[in-house]
mmCIF file with all atom_site columns, C-alpha atoms in Angstrom:
data_model
loop_
_atom_site.group_PDB
_atom_site.id
_atom_site.type_symbol
_atom_site.label_atom_id
_atom_site.label_alt_id
_atom_site.label_comp_id
_atom_site.label_asym_id
_atom_site.label_entity_id
_atom_site.label_seq_id
_atom_site.pdbx_PDB_ins_code
_atom_site.Cartn_x
_atom_site.Cartn_y
_atom_site.Cartn_z
_atom_site.occupancy
_atom_site.B_iso_or_equiv
_atom_site.pdbx_formal_charge
_atom_site.auth_seq_id
_atom_site.auth_comp_id
_atom_site.auth_asym_id
_atom_site.auth_atom_id
_atom_site.pdbx_PDB_model_num
ATOM 1   C CA . UNK A 1 1   ? 102.316 81.915  112.008 1.00 0.00 ? 1   UNK A CA 1
ATOM 2   C CA . UNK A 1 2   ? 100.375 81.382  108.782 1.00 0.00 ? 2   UNK A CA 1
ATOM 3   C CA . UNK A 1 3   ? 103.583 80.348  106.947 1.00 0.00 ? 3   UNK A CA 1
ATOM 4   C CA . UNK A 1 4   ? 102.269 82.004  103.809 1.00 0.00 ? 4   UNK A CA 1
ATOM 5   C CA . UNK A 1 5   ? 100.091 78.998  103.004 1.00 0.00 ? 5   UNK A CA 1
ATOM 6   C CA . UNK A 1 6   ? 97.390  81.153  101.413 1.00 0.00 ? 6   UNK A CA 1
ATOM 7   C CA . UNK A 1 7   ? 99.448  80.994  98.213  1.00 0.00 ? 7   UNK A CA 1
ATOM 8   C CA . UNK A 1 8   ? 99.404  77.216  98.452  1.00 0.00 ? 8   UNK A CA 1
ATOM 9   C CA . UNK A 1 9   ? 95.656  77.177  99.120  1.00 0.00 ? 9   UNK A CA 1
ATOM 10  C CA . UNK A 1 10  ? 95.124  79.123  95.900  1.00 0.00 ? 10  UNK A CA 1
ATOM 11  C CA . UNK A 1 11  ? 96.609  76.217  93.948  1.00 0.00 ? 11  UNK A CA 1
ATOM 12  C CA . UNK A 1 12  ? 95.199  73.346  96.006  1.00 0.00 ? 12  UNK A CA 1
ATOM 13  C CA . UNK A 1 13  ? 93.926  70.654  93.657  1.00 0.00 ? 13  UNK A CA 1
ATOM 14  C CA . UNK A 1 14  ? 93.058  67.283  95.176  1.00 0.00 ? 14  UNK A CA 1
ATOM 15  C CA . UNK A 1 15  ? 92.028  64.414  92.969  1.00 0.00 ? 15  UNK A CA 1
ATOM 16  C CA . UNK A 1 16  ? 88.503  64.803  91.650  1.00 0.00 ? 16  UNK A CA 1
ATOM 17  C CA . UNK A 1 17  ? 88.233  68.505  92.481  1.00 0.00 ? 17  UNK A CA 1
ATOM 18  C CA . UNK A 1 18  ? 87.797  71.126  89.756  1.00 0.00 ? 18  UNK A CA 1
ATOM 19  C CA . UNK A 1 19  ? 90.898  72.971  88.658  1.00 0.00 ? 19  UNK A CA 1
ATOM 20  C CA . UNK A 1 20  ? 91.563  75.956  90.957  1.00 0.00 ? 20  UNK A CA 1
ATOM 21  C CA . UNK A 1 21  ? 90.793  79.349  89.402  1.00 0.00 ? 21  UNK A CA 1
ATOM 22  C CA . UNK A 1 22  ? 94.384  80.537  90.009  1.00 0.00 ? 22  UNK A CA 1
ATOM 23  C CA . UNK A 1 23  ? 95.668  77.814  87.675  1.00 0.00 ? 23  UNK A CA 1
ATOM 24  C CA . UNK A 1 24  ? 94.908  80.055  84.714  1.00 0.00 ? 24  UNK A CA 1
ATOM 25  C CA . UNK A 1 25  ? 97.678  82.421  85.871  1.00 0.00 ? 25  UNK A CA 1
ATOM 26  C CA . UNK A 1 26  ? 100.219 79.712  86.695  1.00 0.00 ? 26  UNK A CA 1
ATOM 27  C CA . UNK A 1 27  ? 102.566 78.195  84.154  1.00 0.00 ? 27  UNK A CA 1
ATOM 28  C CA . UNK A 1 28  ? 103.224 81.033  81.712  1.00 0.00 ? 28  UNK A CA 1
ATOM 29  C CA . UNK A 1 29  ? 105.614 82.952  83.974  1.00 0.00 ? 29  UNK A CA 1
ATOM 30  C CA . UNK A 1 30  ? 106.331 80.961  87.128  1.00 0.00 ? 30  UNK A CA 1
ATOM 31  C CA . UNK A 1 31  ? 106.606 77.211  87.409  1.00 0.00 ? 31  UNK A CA 1
ATOM 32  C CA . UNK A 1 32  ? 105.884 75.319  90.597  1.00 0.00 ? 32  UNK A CA 1
ATOM 33  C CA . UNK A 1 33  ? 108.922 74.306  92.649  1.00 0.00 ? 33  UNK A CA 1
ATOM 34  C CA . UNK A 1 34  ? 107.080 71.423  94.357  1.00 0.00 ? 34  UNK A CA 1
ATOM 35  C CA . UNK A 1 35  ? 105.000 68.579  93.029  1.00 0.00 ? 35  UNK A CA 1
ATOM 36  C CA . UNK A 1 36  ? 101.236 68.398  93.349  1.00 0.00 ? 36  UNK A CA 1
ATOM 37  C CA . UNK A 1 37  ? 101.372 65.870  96.206  1.00 0.00 ? 37  UNK A CA 1
ATOM 38  C CA . UNK A 1 38  ? 103.623 68.128  98.309  1.00 0.00 ? 38  UNK A CA 1
ATOM 39  C CA . UNK A 1 39  ? 101.437 71.151  97.636  1.00 0.00 ? 39  UNK A CA 1
ATOM 40  C CA . UNK A 1 40  ? 98.239  69.348  98.579  1.00 0.00 ? 40  UNK A CA 1
ATOM 41  C CA . UNK A 1 41  ? 99.782  67.861  101.721 1.00 0.00 ? 41  UNK A CA 1
ATOM 42  C CA . UNK A 1 42  ? 100.899 71.294  102.929 1.00 0.00 ? 42  UNK A CA 1
ATOM 43  C CA . UNK A 1 43  ? 97.339  72.627  102.636 1.00 0.00 ? 43  UNK A CA 1
ATOM 44  C CA . UNK A 1 44  ? 95.764  69.537  104.162 1.00 0.00 ? 44  UNK A CA 1
ATOM 45  C CA . UNK A 1 45  ? 98.031  70.001  107.182 1.00 0.00 ? 45  UNK A CA 1
ATOM 46  C CA . UNK A 1 46  ? 96.018  73.117  107.960 1.00 0.00 ? 46  UNK A CA 1
ATOM 47  C CA . UNK A 1 47  ? 95.974  76.753  106.848 1.00 0.00 ? 47  UNK A CA 1
ATOM 48  C CA . UNK A 1 48  ? 95.577  79.669  109.254 1.00 0.00 ? 48  UNK A CA 1
ATOM 49  C CA . UNK A 1 49  ? 94.563  82.599  107.076 1.00 0.00 ? 49  UNK A CA 1
ATOM 50  C CA . UNK A 1 50  ? 92.812  85.585  108.671 1.00 0.00 ? 50  UNK A CA 1
ATOM 51  C CA . UNK A 1 51  ? 92.882  87.957  105.707 1.00 0.00 ? 51  UNK A CA 1
ATOM 52  C CA . UNK A 1 52  ? 89.500  88.342  104.067 1.00 0.00 ? 52  UNK A CA 1
ATOM 53  C CA . UNK A 1 53  ? 90.895  89.303  100.659 1.00 0.00 ? 53  UNK A CA 1
ATOM 54  C CA . UNK A 1 54  ? 93.346  86.379  100.563 1.00 0.00 ? 54  UNK A CA 1
ATOM 55  C CA . UNK A 1 55  ? 90.570  83.888  101.320 1.00 0.00 ? 55  UNK A CA 1
ATOM 56  C CA . UNK A 1 56  ? 88.635  84.985  98.244  1.00 0.00 ? 56  UNK A CA 1
ATOM 57  C CA . UNK A 1 57  ? 91.421  83.619  96.022  1.00 0.00 ? 57  UNK A CA 1
ATOM 58  C CA . UNK A 1 58  ? 91.573  80.186  97.660  1.00 0.00 ? 58  UNK A CA 1
ATOM 59  C CA . UNK A 1 59  ? 90.698  77.192  95.530  1.00 0.00 ? 59  UNK A CA 1
ATOM 60  C CA . UNK A 1 60  ? 87.170  76.174  96.606  1.00 0.00 ? 60  UNK A CA 1
ATOM 61  C CA . UNK A 1 61  ? 88.432  72.768  97.739  1.00 0.00 ? 61  UNK A CA 1
ATOM 62  C CA . UNK A 1 62  ? 90.817  74.462  100.197 1.00 0.00 ? 62  UNK A CA 1
ATOM 63  C CA . UNK A 1 63  ? 88.062  76.209  102.162 1.00 0.00 ? 63  UNK A CA 1
ATOM 64  C CA . UNK A 1 64  ? 87.594  73.413  104.689 1.00 0.00 ? 64  UNK A CA 1
ATOM 65  C CA . UNK A 1 65  ? 91.310  73.430  105.557 1.00 0.00 ? 65  UNK A CA 1
ATOM 66  C CA . UNK A 1 66  ? 91.336  77.028  106.809 1.00 0.00 ? 66  UNK A CA 1
ATOM 67  C CA . UNK A 1 67  ? 91.205  77.096  110.612 1.00 0.00 ? 67  UNK A CA 1
ATOM 68  C CA . UNK A 1 68  ? 89.268  80.360  110.484 1.00 0.00 ? 68  UNK A CA 1
ATOM 69  C CA . UNK A 1 69  ? 86.643  78.925  108.179 1.00 0.00 ? 69  UNK A CA 1
ATOM 70  C CA . UNK A 1 70  ? 85.790  78.971  104.501 1.00 0.00 ? 70  UNK A CA 1
ATOM 71  C CA . UNK A 1 71  ? 83.621  82.055  104.790 1.00 0.00 ? 71  UNK A CA 1
ATOM 72  C CA . UNK A 1 72  ? 84.646  85.405  106.247 1.00 0.00 ? 72  UNK A CA 1
ATOM 73  C CA . UNK A 1 73  ? 82.537  88.507  106.492 1.00 0.00 ? 73  UNK A CA 1
ATOM 74  C CA . UNK A 1 74  ? 84.127  91.885  105.905 1.00 0.00 ? 74  UNK A CA 1
ATOM 75  C CA . UNK A 1 75  ? 83.259  92.909  109.447 1.00 0.00 ? 75  UNK A CA 1
ATOM 76  C CA . UNK A 1 76  ? 85.498  90.025  110.595 1.00 0.00 ? 76  UNK A CA 1
ATOM 77  C CA . UNK A 1 77  ? 88.475  92.064  109.433 1.00 0.00 ? 77  UNK A CA 1
ATOM 78  C CA . UNK A 1 78  ? 88.139  94.237  112.543 1.00 0.00 ? 78  UNK A CA 1
ATOM 79  C CA . UNK A 1 79  ? 88.340  91.116  114.710 1.00 0.00 ? 79  UNK A CA 1
ATOM 80  C CA . UNK A 1 80  ? 90.835  88.978  112.808 1.00 0.00 ? 80  UNK A CA 1
ATOM 81  C CA . UNK A 1 81  ? 93.315  91.441  111.330 1.00 0.00 ? 81  UNK A CA 1
ATOM 82  C CA . UNK A 1 82  ? 96.673  91.072  113.045 1.00 0.00 ? 82  UNK A CA 1
ATOM 83  C CA . UNK A 1 83  ? 100.014 92.862  112.562 1.00 0.00 ? 83  UNK A CA 1
ATOM 84  C CA . UNK A 1 84  ? 101.965 89.805  111.424 1.00 0.00 ? 84  UNK A CA 1
ATOM 85  C CA . UNK A 1 85  ? 99.853  89.300  108.286 1.00 0.00 ? 85  UNK A CA 1
ATOM 86  C CA . UNK A 1 86  ? 101.824 89.967  105.095 1.00 0.00 ? 86  UNK A CA 1
ATOM 87  C CA . UNK A 1 87  ? 98.641  90.939  103.258 1.00 0.00 ? 87  UNK A CA 1
ATOM 88  C CA . UNK A 1 88  ? 97.889  93.496  105.969 1.00 0.00 ? 88  UNK A CA 1
ATOM 89  C CA . UNK A 1 89  ? 101.347 94.986  105.312 1.00 0.00 ? 89  UNK A CA 1
ATOM 90  C CA . UNK A 1 90  ? 100.526 95.253  101.607 1.00 0.00 ? 90  UNK A CA 1
ATOM 91  C CA . UNK A 1 91  ? 97.266  96.946  102.559 1.00 0.00 ? 91  UNK A CA 1
ATOM 92  C CA . UNK A 1 92  ? 99.308  99.761  104.111 1.00 0.00 ? 92  UNK A CA 1
ATOM 93  C CA . UNK A 1 93  ? 100.226 100.871 100.603 1.00 0.00 ? 93  UNK A CA 1
ATOM 94  C CA . UNK A 1 94  ? 96.565  100.843 99.571  1.00 0.00 ? 94  UNK A CA 1
ATOM 95  C CA . UNK A 1 95  ? 95.720  102.997 102.590 1.00 0.00 ? 95  UNK A CA 1
ATOM 96  C CA . UNK A 1 96  ? 98.618  105.360 101.853 1.00 0.00 ? 96  UNK A CA 1
ATOM 97  C CA . UNK A 1 97  ? 97.564  105.819 98.229  1.00 0.00 ? 97  UNK A CA 1
ATOM 98  C CA . UNK A 1 98  ? 94.054  106.756 99.305  1.00 0.00 ? 98  UNK A CA 1
ATOM 99  C CA . UNK A 1 99  ? 95.480  109.634 101.329 1.00 0.00 ? 99  UNK A CA 1
ATOM 100 C CA . UNK A 1 100 ? 98.464  110.372 99.084  1.00 0.00 ? 100 UNK A CA 1
ATOM 101 C CA . UNK A 1 101 ? 97.556  113.933 98.054  1.00 0.00 ? 101 UNK A CA 1
ATOM 102 C CA . UNK A 1 102 ? 97.669  114.887 101.744 1.00 0.00 ? 102 UNK A CA 1
ATOM 103 C CA . UNK A 1 103 ? 100.383 112.448 102.833 1.00 0.00 ? 103 UNK A CA 1
ATOM 104 C CA . UNK A 1 104 ? 104.114 113.207 103.164 1.00 0.00 ? 104 UNK A CA 1
ATOM 105 C CA . UNK A 1 105 ? 105.963 111.632 100.241 1.00 0.00 ? 105 UNK A CA 1
ATOM 106 C CA . UNK A 1 106 ? 108.364 109.959 102.681 1.00 0.00 ? 106 UNK A CA 1
ATOM 107 C CA . UNK A 1 107 ? 105.509 108.091 104.370 1.00 0.00 ? 107 UNK A CA 1
ATOM 108 C CA . UNK A 1 108 ? 104.121 106.949 101.018 1.00 0.00 ? 108 UNK A CA 1
ATOM 109 C CA . UNK A 1 109 ? 107.605 105.678 100.121 1.00 0.00 ? 109 UNK A CA 1
ATOM 110 C CA . UNK A 1 110 ? 107.857 103.860 103.460 1.00 0.00 ? 110 UNK A CA 1
ATOM 111 C CA . UNK A 1 111 ? 104.522 102.139 102.804 1.00 0.00 ? 111 UNK A CA 1
ATOM 112 C CA . UNK A 1 112 ? 105.685 101.137 99.325  1.00 0.00 ? 112 UNK A CA 1
ATOM 113 C CA . UNK A 1 113 ? 108.906 99.644  100.687 1.00 0.00 ? 113 UNK A CA 1
ATOM 114 C CA . UNK A 1 114 ? 107.019 97.642  103.303 1.00 0.00 ? 114 UNK A CA 1
ATOM 115 C CA . UNK A 1 115 ? 104.575 96.383  100.662 1.00 0.00 ? 115 UNK A CA 1
ATOM 116 C CA . UNK A 1 116 ? 107.418 95.281  98.376  1.00 0.00 ? 116 UNK A CA 1
ATOM 117 C CA . UNK A 1 117 ? 109.115 93.471  101.260 1.00 0.00 ? 117 UNK A CA 1
ATOM 118 C CA . UNK A 1 118 ? 105.830 91.798  102.176 1.00 0.00 ? 118 UNK A CA 1
ATOM 119 C CA . UNK A 1 119 ? 105.145 90.649  98.639  1.00 0.00 ? 119 UNK A CA 1
ATOM 120 C CA . UNK A 1 120 ? 108.721 89.386  98.298  1.00 0.00 ? 120 UNK A CA 1
ATOM 121 C CA . UNK A 1 121 ? 108.279 87.271  101.433 1.00 0.00 ? 121 UNK A CA 1
ATOM 122 C CA . UNK A 1 122 ? 104.895 86.142  100.129 1.00 0.00 ? 122 UNK A CA 1
ATOM 123 C CA . UNK A 1 123 ? 106.326 84.893  96.838  1.00 0.00 ? 123 UNK A CA 1
ATOM 124 C CA . UNK A 1 124 ? 109.475 83.387  98.380  1.00 0.00 ? 124 UNK A CA 1
ATOM 125 C CA . UNK A 1 125 ? 107.300 81.216  100.633 1.00 0.00 ? 125 UNK A CA 1
ATOM 126 C CA . UNK A 1 126 ? 104.910 80.259  97.841  1.00 0.00 ? 126 UNK A CA 1
ATOM 127 C CA . UNK A 1 127 ? 104.996 77.000  95.846  1.00 0.00 ? 127 UNK A CA 1
ATOM 128 C CA . UNK A 1 128 ? 106.283 78.967  92.840  1.00 0.00 ? 128 UNK A CA 1
ATOM 129 C CA . UNK A 1 129 ? 109.906 79.004  91.725  1.00 0.00 ? 129 UNK A CA 1
ATOM 130 C CA . UNK A 1 130 ? 110.877 82.681  91.682  1.00 0.00 ? 130 UNK A CA 1
ATOM 131 C CA . UNK A 1 131 ? 114.635 82.102  91.913  1.00 0.00 ? 131 UNK A CA 1
ATOM 132 C CA . UNK A 1 132 ? 115.138 83.600  88.453  1.00 0.00 ? 132 UNK A CA 1
ATOM 133 C CA . UNK A 1 133 ? 113.893 86.890  89.908  1.00 0.00 ? 133 UNK A CA 1
ATOM 134 C CA . UNK A 1 134 ? 116.369 86.853  92.785  1.00 0.00 ? 134 UNK A CA 1
ATOM 135 C CA . UNK A 1 135 ? 114.012 85.275  95.321  1.00 0.00 ? 135 UNK A CA 1
ATOM 136 C CA . UNK A 1 136 ? 115.384 82.015  96.731  1.00 0.00 ? 136 UNK A CA 1
ATOM 137 C CA . UNK A 1 137 ? 112.585 79.846  98.103  1.00 0.00 ? 137 UNK A CA 1
ATOM 138 C CA . UNK A 1 138 ? 111.591 79.705  101.752 1.00 0.00 ? 138 UNK A CA 1
ATOM 139 C CA . UNK A 1 139 ? 110.604 76.053  101.950 1.00 0.00 ? 139 UNK A CA 1
ATOM 140 C CA . UNK A 1 140 ? 107.639 76.297  104.297 1.00 0.00 ? 140 UNK A CA 1
ATOM 141 C CA . UNK A 1 141 ? 106.755 72.698  103.534 1.00 0.00 ? 141 UNK A CA 1
ATOM 142 C CA . UNK A 1 142 ? 109.744 71.810  105.778 1.00 0.00 ? 142 UNK A CA 1
ATOM 143 C CA . UNK A 1 143 ? 110.265 72.566  109.508 1.00 0.00 ? 143 UNK A CA 1
ATOM 144 C CA . UNK A 1 144 ? 113.440 74.542  108.751 1.00 0.00 ? 144 UNK A CA 1
ATOM 145 C CA . UNK A 1 145 ? 111.591 76.660  106.202 1.00 0.00 ? 145 UNK A CA 1
ATOM 146 C CA . UNK A 1 146 ? 108.810 77.401  108.677 1.00 0.00 ? 146 UNK A CA 1
ATOM 147 C CA . UNK A 1 147 ? 111.379 78.617  111.188 1.00 0.00 ? 147 UNK A CA 1
ATOM 148 C CA . UNK A 1 148 ? 112.878 80.854  108.497 1.00 0.00 ? 148 UNK A CA 1
ATOM 149 C CA . UNK A 1 149 ? 109.468 82.207  107.515 1.00 0.00 ? 149 UNK A CA 1
ATOM 150 C CA . UNK A 1 150 ? 108.443 82.899  111.104 1.00 0.00 ? 150 UNK A CA 1
ATOM 151 C CA . UNK A 1 151 ? 111.638 84.871  111.752 1.00 0.00 ? 151 UNK A CA 1
ATOM 152 C CA . UNK A 1 152 ? 111.158 86.921  108.567 1.00 0.00 ? 152 UNK A CA 1
ATOM 153 C CA . UNK A 1 153 ? 107.504 87.511  109.398 1.00 0.00 ? 153 UNK A CA 1
ATOM 154 C CA . UNK A 1 154 ? 108.355 88.845  112.865 1.00 0.00 ? 154 UNK A CA 1
ATOM 155 C CA . UNK A 1 155 ? 111.089 91.085  111.455 1.00 0.00 ? 155 UNK A CA 1
ATOM 156 C CA . UNK A 1 156 ? 108.687 92.509  108.873 1.00 0.00 ? 156 UNK A CA 1
ATOM 157 C CA . UNK A 1 157 ? 106.004 93.024  111.514 1.00 0.00 ? 157 UNK A CA 1
ATOM 158 C CA . UNK A 1 158 ? 108.371 95.219  113.534 1.00 0.00 ? 158 UNK A CA 1
ATOM 159 C CA . UNK A 1 159 ? 109.425 97.101  110.395 1.00 0.00 ? 159 UNK A CA 1
ATOM 160 C CA . UNK A 1 160 ? 105.818 97.798  109.439 1.00 0.00 ? 160 UNK A CA 1
ATOM 161 C CA . UNK A 1 161 ? 104.641 98.881  112.905 1.00 0.00 ? 161 UNK A CA 1
ATOM 162 C CA . UNK A 1 162 ? 105.883 102.520 112.778 1.00 0.00 ? 162 UNK A CA 1
ATOM 163 C CA . UNK A 1 163 ? 104.531 102.916 109.226 1.00 0.00 ? 163 UNK A CA 1
ATOM 164 C CA . UNK A 1 164 ? 101.114 101.667 110.339 1.00 0.00 ? 164 UNK A CA 1
ATOM 165 C CA . UNK A 1 165 ? 101.151 104.019 113.331 1.00 0.00 ? 165 UNK A CA 1
ATOM 166 C CA . UNK A 1 166 ? 102.161 106.976 111.158 1.00 0.00 ? 166 UNK A CA 1
ATOM 167 C CA . UNK A 1 167 ? 99.388  106.233 108.672 1.00 0.00 ? 167 UNK A CA 1
ATOM 168 C CA . UNK A 1 168 ? 96.779  106.076 111.412 1.00 0.00 ? 168 UNK A CA 1
ATOM 169 C CA . UNK A 1 169 ? 97.998  109.392 112.759 1.00 0.00 ? 169 UNK A CA 1
ATOM 170 C CA . UNK A 1 170 ? 97.871  110.896 109.251 1.00 0.00 ? 170 UNK A CA 1
ATOM 171 C CA . UNK A 1 171 ? 94.296  109.695 108.722 1.00 0.00 ? 171 UNK A CA 1
ATOM 172 C CA . UNK A 1 172 ? 93.255  111.067 112.115 1.00 0.00 ? 172 UNK A CA 1
ATOM 173 C CA . UNK A 1 173 ? 94.845  114.427 111.298 1.00 0.00 ? 173 UNK A CA 1
ATOM 174 C CA . UNK A 1 174 ? 93.119  114.538 107.922 1.00 0.00 ? 174 UNK A CA 1
ATOM 175 C CA . UNK A 1 175 ? 89.714  113.736 109.412 1.00 0.00 ? 175 UNK A CA 1
ATOM 176 C CA . UNK A 1 176 ? 90.134  116.439 112.044 1.00 0.00 ? 176 UNK A CA 1
ATOM 177 C CA . UNK A 1 177 ? 91.214  119.000 109.444 1.00 0.00 ? 177 UNK A CA 1
ATOM 178 C CA . UNK A 1 178 ? 88.670  118.182 106.750 1.00 0.00 ? 178 UNK A CA 1
ATOM 179 C CA . UNK A 1 179 ? 85.500  117.311 108.668 1.00 0.00 ? 179 UNK A CA 1
ATOM 180 C CA . UNK A 1 180 ? 83.654  118.447 111.738 1.00 0.00 ? 180 UNK A CA 1
ATOM 181 C CA . UNK A 1 181 ? 83.287  115.888 114.572 1.00 0.00 ? 181 UNK A CA 1
ATOM 182 C CA . UNK A 1 182 ? 79.586  115.432 113.861 1.00 0.00 ? 182 UNK A CA 1
ATOM 183 C CA . UNK A 1 183 ? 80.284  114.398 110.248 1.00 0.00 ? 183 UNK A CA 1
ATOM 184 C CA . UNK A 1 184 ? 82.927  111.890 111.361 1.00 0.00 ? 184 UNK A CA 1
ATOM 185 C CA . UNK A 1 185 ? 80.561  110.408 113.949 1.00 0.00 ? 185 UNK A CA 1
ATOM 186 C CA . UNK A 1 186 ? 77.798  110.130 111.345 1.00 0.00 ? 186 UNK A CA 1
ATOM 187 C CA . UNK A 1 187 ? 80.102  108.323 108.919 1.00 0.00 ? 187 UNK A CA 1
ATOM 188 C CA . UNK A 1 188 ? 81.230  105.877 111.610 1.00 0.00 ? 188 UNK A CA 1
ATOM 189 C CA . UNK A 1 189 ? 77.583  105.124 112.412 1.00 0.00 ? 189 UNK A CA 1
ATOM 190 C CA . UNK A 1 190 ? 76.751  104.475 108.752 1.00 0.00 ? 190 UNK A CA 1
ATOM 191 C CA . UNK A 1 191 ? 79.735  102.702 107.125 1.00 0.00 ? 191 UNK A CA 1
ATOM 192 C CA . UNK A 1 192 ? 79.873  101.815 103.439 1.00 0.00 ? 192 UNK A CA 1
ATOM 193 C CA . UNK A 1 193 ? 77.861  98.916  102.045 1.00 0.00 ? 193 UNK A CA 1
ATOM 194 C CA . UNK A 1 194 ? 80.948  96.784  101.379 1.00 0.00 ? 194 UNK A CA 1
ATOM 195 C CA . UNK A 1 195 ? 81.539  96.598  105.143 1.00 0.00 ? 195 UNK A CA 1
ATOM 196 C CA . UNK A 1 196 ? 78.642  94.130  105.082 1.00 0.00 ? 196 UNK A CA 1
ATOM 197 C CA . UNK A 1 197 ? 79.972  91.721  102.481 1.00 0.00 ? 197 UNK A CA 1
ATOM 198 C CA . UNK A 1 198 ? 81.136  88.131  102.545 1.00 0.00 ? 198 UNK A CA 1
ATOM 199 C CA . UNK A 1 199 ? 84.282  86.471  101.155 1.00 0.00 ? 199 UNK A CA 1
ATOM 200 C CA . UNK A 1 200 ? 84.292  82.888  99.981  1.00 0.00 ? 200 UNK A CA 1
ATOM 201 C CA . UNK A 1 201 ? 86.912  80.992  97.960  1.00 0.00 ? 201 UNK A CA 1
ATOM 202 C CA . UNK A 1 202 ? 86.573  81.870  94.268  1.00 0.00 ? 202 UNK A CA 1
ATOM 203 C CA . UNK A 1 203 ? 83.690  84.149  95.251  1.00 0.00 ? 203 UNK A CA 1
ATOM 204 C CA . UNK A 1 204 ? 82.736  87.492  93.719  1.00 0.00 ? 204 UNK A CA 1
ATOM 205 C CA . UNK A 1 205 ? 84.269  90.873  94.650  1.00 0.00 ? 205 UNK A CA 1
ATOM 206 C CA . UNK A 1 206 ? 82.976  92.651  97.737  1.00 0.00 ? 206 UNK A CA 1
ATOM 207 C CA . UNK A 1 207 ? 80.495  94.906  95.997  1.00 0.00 ? 207 UNK A CA 1
ATOM 208 C CA . UNK A 1 208 ? 78.865  91.881  94.373  1.00 0.00 ? 208 UNK A CA 1
ATOM 209 C CA . UNK A 1 209 ? 78.692  89.840  97.587  1.00 0.00 ? 209 UNK A CA 1
ATOM 210 C CA . UNK A 1 210 ? 76.774  92.146  99.896  1.00 0.00 ? 210 UNK A CA 1
ATOM 211 C CA . UNK A 1 211 ? 74.907  90.781  102.879 1.00 0.00 ? 211 UNK A CA 1
ATOM 212 C CA . UNK A 1 212 ? 71.667  92.120  104.275 1.00 0.00 ? 212 UNK A CA 1
ATOM 213 C CA . UNK A 1 213 ? 72.730  95.194  106.177 1.00 0.00 ? 213 UNK A CA 1
ATOM 214 C CA . UNK A 1 214 ? 71.909  95.089  109.897 1.00 0.00 ? 214 UNK A CA 1
ATOM 215 C CA . UNK A 1 215 ? 69.522  97.768  111.099 1.00 0.00 ? 215 UNK A CA 1
ATOM 216 C CA . UNK A 1 216 ? 71.928  98.948  113.757 1.00 0.00 ? 216 UNK A CA 1
ATOM 217 C CA . UNK A 1 217 ? 75.659  98.478  113.802 1.00 0.00 ? 217 UNK A CA 1
ATOM 218 C CA . UNK A 1 218 ? 78.061  99.016  116.648 1.00 0.00 ? 218 UNK A CA 1
ATOM 219 C CA . UNK A 1 219 ? 81.630  99.070  115.366 1.00 0.00 ? 219 UNK A CA 1
ATOM 220 C CA . UNK A 1 220 ? 84.650  98.498  117.612 1.00 0.00 ? 220 UNK A CA 1
ATOM 221 C CA . UNK A 1 221 ? 86.445  101.660 118.577 1.00 0.00 ? 221 UNK A CA 1
ATOM 222 C CA . UNK A 1 222 ? 89.992  102.013 117.294 1.00 0.00 ? 222 UNK A CA 1
#
């Protein structure tokens, strides 16, 4: 389990390091529920974040504490993405919105509900105090809190699984209805430029962090 420590890594601030970029958003709405020493110790114990978008919001000083490295390429998402990731659950809503004109409203609503549940778990396990918003903390800095988080993460993974499967089926049906097989094959052989981008803590958005595109690309089959 990642224990939601990406939120902690965003606020990691050891002595002598520059203030993390996320600090500009913290303080006006949500106060921290732990002190700086507890927050730093949780990150220094090791973070296991596989989500390429989450890594981009890490404090730069937290990069070396991620077990999957302080630099992830977009293509790594095909290798690292896993169904227990709360950010991957939130991405289901993004995928549903892209297809929403052709998607059953019930499936869009299911994706929204999963995304809300994922973000609620995300914030409850964060170092912020969101109790005023009806979210009691999951104290992942403690062994009991990690057990609680792991159980909630597994429950959410099972809840999201049929939504993810339904979305994949909907995308497949759309591609078959809207495009001929040759067009689909051509698109798979020449993916968008942002597939070849890199994420680094506090780094630029994908389209401003493009890598040199390989001459030939073989993508994993779904």
